Tab-separated table of C-alpha atoms in Angstrom:
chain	number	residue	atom	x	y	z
A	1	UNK	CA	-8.139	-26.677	44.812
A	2	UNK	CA	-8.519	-30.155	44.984
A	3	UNK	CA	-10.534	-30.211	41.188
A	4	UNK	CA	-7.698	-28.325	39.970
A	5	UNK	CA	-5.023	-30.357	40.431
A	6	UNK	CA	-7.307	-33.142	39.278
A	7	UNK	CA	-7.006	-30.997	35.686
A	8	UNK	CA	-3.713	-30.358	35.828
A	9	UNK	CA	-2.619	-34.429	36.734
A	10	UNK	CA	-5.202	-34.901	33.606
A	11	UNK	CA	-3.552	-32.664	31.391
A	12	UNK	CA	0.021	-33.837	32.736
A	13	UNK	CA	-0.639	-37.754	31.973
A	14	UNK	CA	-1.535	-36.030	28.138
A	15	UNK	CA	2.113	-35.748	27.733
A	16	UNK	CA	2.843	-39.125	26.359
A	17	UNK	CA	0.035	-38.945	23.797
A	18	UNK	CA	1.206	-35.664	22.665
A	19	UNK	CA	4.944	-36.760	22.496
A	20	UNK	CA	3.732	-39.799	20.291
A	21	UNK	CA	2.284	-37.863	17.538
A	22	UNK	CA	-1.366	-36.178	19.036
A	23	UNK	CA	-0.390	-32.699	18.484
A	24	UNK	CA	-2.797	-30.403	18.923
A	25	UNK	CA	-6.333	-30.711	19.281
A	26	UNK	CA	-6.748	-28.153	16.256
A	27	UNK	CA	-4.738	-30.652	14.246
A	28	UNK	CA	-7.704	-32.665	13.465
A	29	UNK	CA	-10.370	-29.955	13.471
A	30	UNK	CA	-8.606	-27.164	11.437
A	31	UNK	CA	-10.394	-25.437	7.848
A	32	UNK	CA	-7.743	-24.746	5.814
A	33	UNK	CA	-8.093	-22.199	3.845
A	34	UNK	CA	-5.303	-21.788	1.950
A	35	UNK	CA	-1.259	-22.282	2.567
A	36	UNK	CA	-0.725	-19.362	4.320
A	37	UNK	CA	-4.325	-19.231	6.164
A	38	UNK	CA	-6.317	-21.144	8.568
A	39	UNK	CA	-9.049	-21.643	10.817
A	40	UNK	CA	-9.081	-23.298	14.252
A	41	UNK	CA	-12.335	-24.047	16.368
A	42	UNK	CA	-11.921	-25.081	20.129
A	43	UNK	CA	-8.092	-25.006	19.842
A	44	UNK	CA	-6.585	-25.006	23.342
A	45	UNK	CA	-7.720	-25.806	26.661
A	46	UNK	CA	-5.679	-24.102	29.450
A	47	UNK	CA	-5.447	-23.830	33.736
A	48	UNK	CA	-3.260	-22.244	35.851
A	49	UNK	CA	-2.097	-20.966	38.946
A	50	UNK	CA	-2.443	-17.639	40.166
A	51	UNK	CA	-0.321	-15.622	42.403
A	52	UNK	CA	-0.052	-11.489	43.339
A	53	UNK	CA	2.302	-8.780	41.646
A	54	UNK	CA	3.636	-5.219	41.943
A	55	UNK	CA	1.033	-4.729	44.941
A	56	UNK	CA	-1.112	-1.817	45.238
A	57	UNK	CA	-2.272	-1.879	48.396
A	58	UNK	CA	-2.319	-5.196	51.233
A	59	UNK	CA	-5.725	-6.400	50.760
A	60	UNK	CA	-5.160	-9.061	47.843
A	61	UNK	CA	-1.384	-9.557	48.812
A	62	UNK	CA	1.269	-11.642	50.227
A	63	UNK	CA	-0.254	-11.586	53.703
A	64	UNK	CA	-3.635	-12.329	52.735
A	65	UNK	CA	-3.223	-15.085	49.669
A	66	UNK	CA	-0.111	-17.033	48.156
A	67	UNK	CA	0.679	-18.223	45.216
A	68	UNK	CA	-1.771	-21.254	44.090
A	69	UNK	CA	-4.748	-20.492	46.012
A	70	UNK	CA	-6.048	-18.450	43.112
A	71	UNK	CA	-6.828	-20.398	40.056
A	72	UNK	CA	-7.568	-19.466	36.421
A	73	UNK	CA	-9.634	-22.181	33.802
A	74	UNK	CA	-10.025	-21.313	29.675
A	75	UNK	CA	-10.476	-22.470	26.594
A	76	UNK	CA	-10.351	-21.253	22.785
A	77	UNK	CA	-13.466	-21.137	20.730
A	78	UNK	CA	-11.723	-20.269	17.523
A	79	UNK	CA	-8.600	-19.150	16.102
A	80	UNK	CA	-7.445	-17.779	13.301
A	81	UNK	CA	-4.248	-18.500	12.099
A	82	UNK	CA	-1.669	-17.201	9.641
A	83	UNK	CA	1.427	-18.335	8.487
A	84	UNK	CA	3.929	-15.942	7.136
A	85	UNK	CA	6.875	-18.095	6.480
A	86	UNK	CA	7.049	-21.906	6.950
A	87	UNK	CA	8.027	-21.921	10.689
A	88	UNK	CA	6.502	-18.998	12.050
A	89	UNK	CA	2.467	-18.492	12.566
A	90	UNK	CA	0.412	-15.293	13.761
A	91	UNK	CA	-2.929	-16.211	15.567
A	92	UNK	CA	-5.848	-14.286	16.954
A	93	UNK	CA	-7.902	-16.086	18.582
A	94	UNK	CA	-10.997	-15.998	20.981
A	95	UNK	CA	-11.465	-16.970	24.224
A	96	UNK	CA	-14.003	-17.649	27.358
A	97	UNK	CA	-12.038	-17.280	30.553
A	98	UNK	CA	-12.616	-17.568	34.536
A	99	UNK	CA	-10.287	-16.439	37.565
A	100	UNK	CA	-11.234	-17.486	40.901
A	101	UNK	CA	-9.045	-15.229	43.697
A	102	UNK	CA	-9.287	-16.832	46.631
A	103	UNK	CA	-7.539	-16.150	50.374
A	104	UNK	CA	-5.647	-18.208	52.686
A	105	UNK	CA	-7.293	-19.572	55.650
A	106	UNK	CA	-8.125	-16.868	58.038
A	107	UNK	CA	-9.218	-14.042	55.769
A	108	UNK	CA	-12.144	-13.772	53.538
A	109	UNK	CA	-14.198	-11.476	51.131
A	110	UNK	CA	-16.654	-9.733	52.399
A	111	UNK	CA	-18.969	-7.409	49.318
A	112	UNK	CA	-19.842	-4.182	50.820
A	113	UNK	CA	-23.730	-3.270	51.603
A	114	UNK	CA	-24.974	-2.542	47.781
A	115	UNK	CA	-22.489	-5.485	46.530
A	116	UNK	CA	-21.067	-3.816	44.280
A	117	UNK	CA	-17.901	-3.517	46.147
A	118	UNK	CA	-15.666	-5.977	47.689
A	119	UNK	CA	-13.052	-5.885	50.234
A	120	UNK	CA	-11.084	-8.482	52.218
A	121	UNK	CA	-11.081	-9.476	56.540
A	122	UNK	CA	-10.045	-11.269	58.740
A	123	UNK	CA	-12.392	-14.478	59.557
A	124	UNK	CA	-14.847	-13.229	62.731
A	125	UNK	CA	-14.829	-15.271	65.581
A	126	UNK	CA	-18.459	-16.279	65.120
A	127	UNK	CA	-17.349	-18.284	62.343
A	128	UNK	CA	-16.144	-21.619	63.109
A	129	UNK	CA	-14.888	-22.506	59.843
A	130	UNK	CA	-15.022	-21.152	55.893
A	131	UNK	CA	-15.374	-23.453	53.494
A	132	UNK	CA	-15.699	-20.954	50.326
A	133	UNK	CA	-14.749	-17.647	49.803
A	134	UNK	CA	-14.259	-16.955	45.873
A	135	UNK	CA	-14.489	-14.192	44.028
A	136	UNK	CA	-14.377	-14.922	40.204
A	137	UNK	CA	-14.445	-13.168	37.227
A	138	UNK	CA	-15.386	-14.377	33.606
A	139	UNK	CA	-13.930	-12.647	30.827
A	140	UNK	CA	-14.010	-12.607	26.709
A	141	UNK	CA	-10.206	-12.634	26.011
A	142	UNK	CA	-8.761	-12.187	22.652
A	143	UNK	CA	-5.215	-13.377	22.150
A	144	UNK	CA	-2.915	-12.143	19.674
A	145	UNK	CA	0.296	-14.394	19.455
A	146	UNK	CA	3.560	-15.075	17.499
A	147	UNK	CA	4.353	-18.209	17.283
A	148	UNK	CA	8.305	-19.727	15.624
A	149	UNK	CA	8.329	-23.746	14.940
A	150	UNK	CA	11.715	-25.899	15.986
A	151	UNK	CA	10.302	-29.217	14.956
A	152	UNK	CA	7.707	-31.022	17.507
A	153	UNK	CA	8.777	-27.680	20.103
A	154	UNK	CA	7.757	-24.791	19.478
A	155	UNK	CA	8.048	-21.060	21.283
A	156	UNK	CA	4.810	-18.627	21.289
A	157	UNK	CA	4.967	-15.098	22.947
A	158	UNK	CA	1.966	-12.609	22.731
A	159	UNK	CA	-1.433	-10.131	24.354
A	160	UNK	CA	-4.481	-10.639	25.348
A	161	UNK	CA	-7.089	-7.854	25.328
A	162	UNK	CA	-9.453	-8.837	28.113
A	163	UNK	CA	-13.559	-8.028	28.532
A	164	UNK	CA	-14.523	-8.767	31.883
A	165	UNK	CA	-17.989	-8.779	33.228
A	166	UNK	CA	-19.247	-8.374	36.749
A	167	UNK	CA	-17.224	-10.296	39.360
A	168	UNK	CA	-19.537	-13.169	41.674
A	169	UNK	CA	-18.626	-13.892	45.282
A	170	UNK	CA	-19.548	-16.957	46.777
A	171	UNK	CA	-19.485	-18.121	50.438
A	172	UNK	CA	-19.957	-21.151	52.204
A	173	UNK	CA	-18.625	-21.519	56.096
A	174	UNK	CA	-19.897	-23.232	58.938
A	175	UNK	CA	-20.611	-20.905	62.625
A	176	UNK	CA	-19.896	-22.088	66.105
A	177	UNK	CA	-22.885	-23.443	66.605
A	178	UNK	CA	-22.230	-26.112	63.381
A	179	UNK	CA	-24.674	-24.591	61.340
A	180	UNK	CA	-24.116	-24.424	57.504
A	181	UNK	CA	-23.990	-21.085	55.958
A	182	UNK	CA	-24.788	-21.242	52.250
A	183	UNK	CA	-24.528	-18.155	50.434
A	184	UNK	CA	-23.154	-19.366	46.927
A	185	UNK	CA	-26.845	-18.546	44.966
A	186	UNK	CA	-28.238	-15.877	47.595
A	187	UNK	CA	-27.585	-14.055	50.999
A	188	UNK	CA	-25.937	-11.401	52.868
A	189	UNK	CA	-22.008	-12.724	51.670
A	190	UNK	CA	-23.351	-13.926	47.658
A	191	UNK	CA	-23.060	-11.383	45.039
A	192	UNK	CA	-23.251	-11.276	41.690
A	193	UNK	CA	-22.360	-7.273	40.827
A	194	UNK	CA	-18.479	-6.807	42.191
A	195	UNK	CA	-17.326	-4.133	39.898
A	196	UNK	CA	-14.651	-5.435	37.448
A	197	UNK	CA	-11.859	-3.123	35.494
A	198	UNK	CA	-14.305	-3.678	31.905
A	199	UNK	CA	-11.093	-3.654	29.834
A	200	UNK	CA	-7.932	-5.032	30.395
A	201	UNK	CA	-4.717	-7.081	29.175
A	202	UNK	CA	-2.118	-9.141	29.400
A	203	UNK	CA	1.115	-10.260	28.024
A	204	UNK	CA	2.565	-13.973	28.007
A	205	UNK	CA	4.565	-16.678	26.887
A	206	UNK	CA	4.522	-20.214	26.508
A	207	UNK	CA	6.646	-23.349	25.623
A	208	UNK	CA	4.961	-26.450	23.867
A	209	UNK	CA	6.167	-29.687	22.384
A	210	UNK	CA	3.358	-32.291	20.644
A	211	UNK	CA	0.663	-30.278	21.713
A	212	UNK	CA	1.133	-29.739	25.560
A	213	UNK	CA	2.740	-27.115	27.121
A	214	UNK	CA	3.745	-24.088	30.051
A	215	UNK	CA	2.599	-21.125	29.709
A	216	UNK	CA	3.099	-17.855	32.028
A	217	UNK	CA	1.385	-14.936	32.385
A	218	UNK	CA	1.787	-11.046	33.542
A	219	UNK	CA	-1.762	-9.083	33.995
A	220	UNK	CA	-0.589	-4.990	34.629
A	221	UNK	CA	-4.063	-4.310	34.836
A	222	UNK	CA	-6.071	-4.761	38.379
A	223	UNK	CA	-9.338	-6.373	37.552
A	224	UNK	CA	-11.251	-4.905	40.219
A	225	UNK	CA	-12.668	-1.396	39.339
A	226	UNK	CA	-13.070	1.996	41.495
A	227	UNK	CA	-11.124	2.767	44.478
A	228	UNK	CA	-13.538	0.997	46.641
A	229	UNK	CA	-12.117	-2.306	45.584
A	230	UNK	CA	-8.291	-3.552	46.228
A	231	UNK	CA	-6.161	-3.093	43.953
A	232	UNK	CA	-3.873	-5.291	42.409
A	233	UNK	CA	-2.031	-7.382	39.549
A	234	UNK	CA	-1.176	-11.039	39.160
A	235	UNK	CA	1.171	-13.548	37.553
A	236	UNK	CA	0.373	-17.210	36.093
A	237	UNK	CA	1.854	-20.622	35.203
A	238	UNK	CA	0.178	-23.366	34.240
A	239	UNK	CA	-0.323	-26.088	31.941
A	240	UNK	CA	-1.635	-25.389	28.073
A	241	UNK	CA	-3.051	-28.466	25.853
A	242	UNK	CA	-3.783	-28.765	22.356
A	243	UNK	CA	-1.894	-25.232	21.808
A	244	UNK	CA	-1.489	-25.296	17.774
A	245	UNK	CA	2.016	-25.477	17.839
């Protein structure tokens, strides 16, 4: 938590570059190819906060996590970008994504025997404290967006079709005794197989001016596969830099 507020205090102090003419990192980088058509490597940068939505069942929910302790990180490779009338621009773009769901403090993921499965507890007593429980997921996203130009400010809304791979869980905690548990490579709590929903989406919006801005996201879509898993969709806000608006 503490490295992602780092990012977003990074990305916040941004601001006044951006306001004083930086626009977006794109800017600088961009292949025009024509008027109407261009191309933009390593475009955005993006992190945000997650938080749960329209619950499915209680074991990734308002009694076991909050808003914030989840955490997403991105960032464009390439986008392609068209321009249909001076103001307005469609992109599609491509993305490499991670989402870290995490718990509050006295529950934790636990991956069931074969590890492909994952479910949530409450902390035994044989622990004396947990200092990492994360389940994350990396995913290919590509993002189609609409995108309408007011001067510096401009207003994108669009989807995402998501590729997931195989959700890791990692574990670090400490037992009564003091003894460090380390189980983020190997071990009885690490895997590296959680069945993940292989295809998904989402839809979002965000506001930028000179090249920073909010975005906020709706995933309909539970990322964890099979009805061994919870299931269950999220919301985001967070910060967006270099956006090519």
């Amino acid at each position: 938590m503490k490295k992602l507020f780092v990012l977003l205090s990074a990305l916040s102090l941004s601001l006044g570059a951006a306001a004083q003419g930086f626009g977006s990192i794109s800017e600088h980088t961009s292949l025009e190819i024509s008027d109407w058509f261009e191309v933009n490597p390593l475009s955005y940068i993006y992190v945000g906060l997650k938080g749960p939505a329209n619950l499915k069942d209680d074991q990734f929910g308002t009694n076991t996590t909050s808003f914030g302790r989840s955490q997403e990180f991105g960032f464009n490779l390439v986008e392609f970008a068209f321009h249909p009338y001076y103001k307005g621009t469609i992109s599609i773009g491509a993305d490499l994504d991670w989402d870290y769901y995490k718990l509050n403090a006295e529950r934790m993921w636990v991956p069931s025997e074969d590890k492909t499965l994952i479910s949530t507890m409450y902390v035994p007593d044989f622990w004396g404290k947990i200092r990492q429980s994360t389940l994350s997921v990396m995913s290919f996203n590509f993002p189609l967006n609409f995108t309408h130009h007011f001067g510096a400010l401009a207003l994108s809304v669009g989807a995402t079709a998501e590729v997931n791979l195989a959700g890791i869980h990692r574990f670090r905690g400490t037992d009564l005794a003091g003894n460090d548990v380390n189980n983020r490579k190997s071990g009885p709590y690490f895997s590296k197989s959680i069945t993940t929903t292989r295809f998904t989406y989402d839809v979002h919006a965000a506001v930028a001016y000179g090249g920073l801005g909010l975005y906020a996201r709706y995933s309909p879509v539970s990322v964890l596969a099979s009805e061994g898993n919870p299931h269950f969709n999220t919301w985001t806000l967070g910060l967006i830099l270099g956006l090519d608006m």
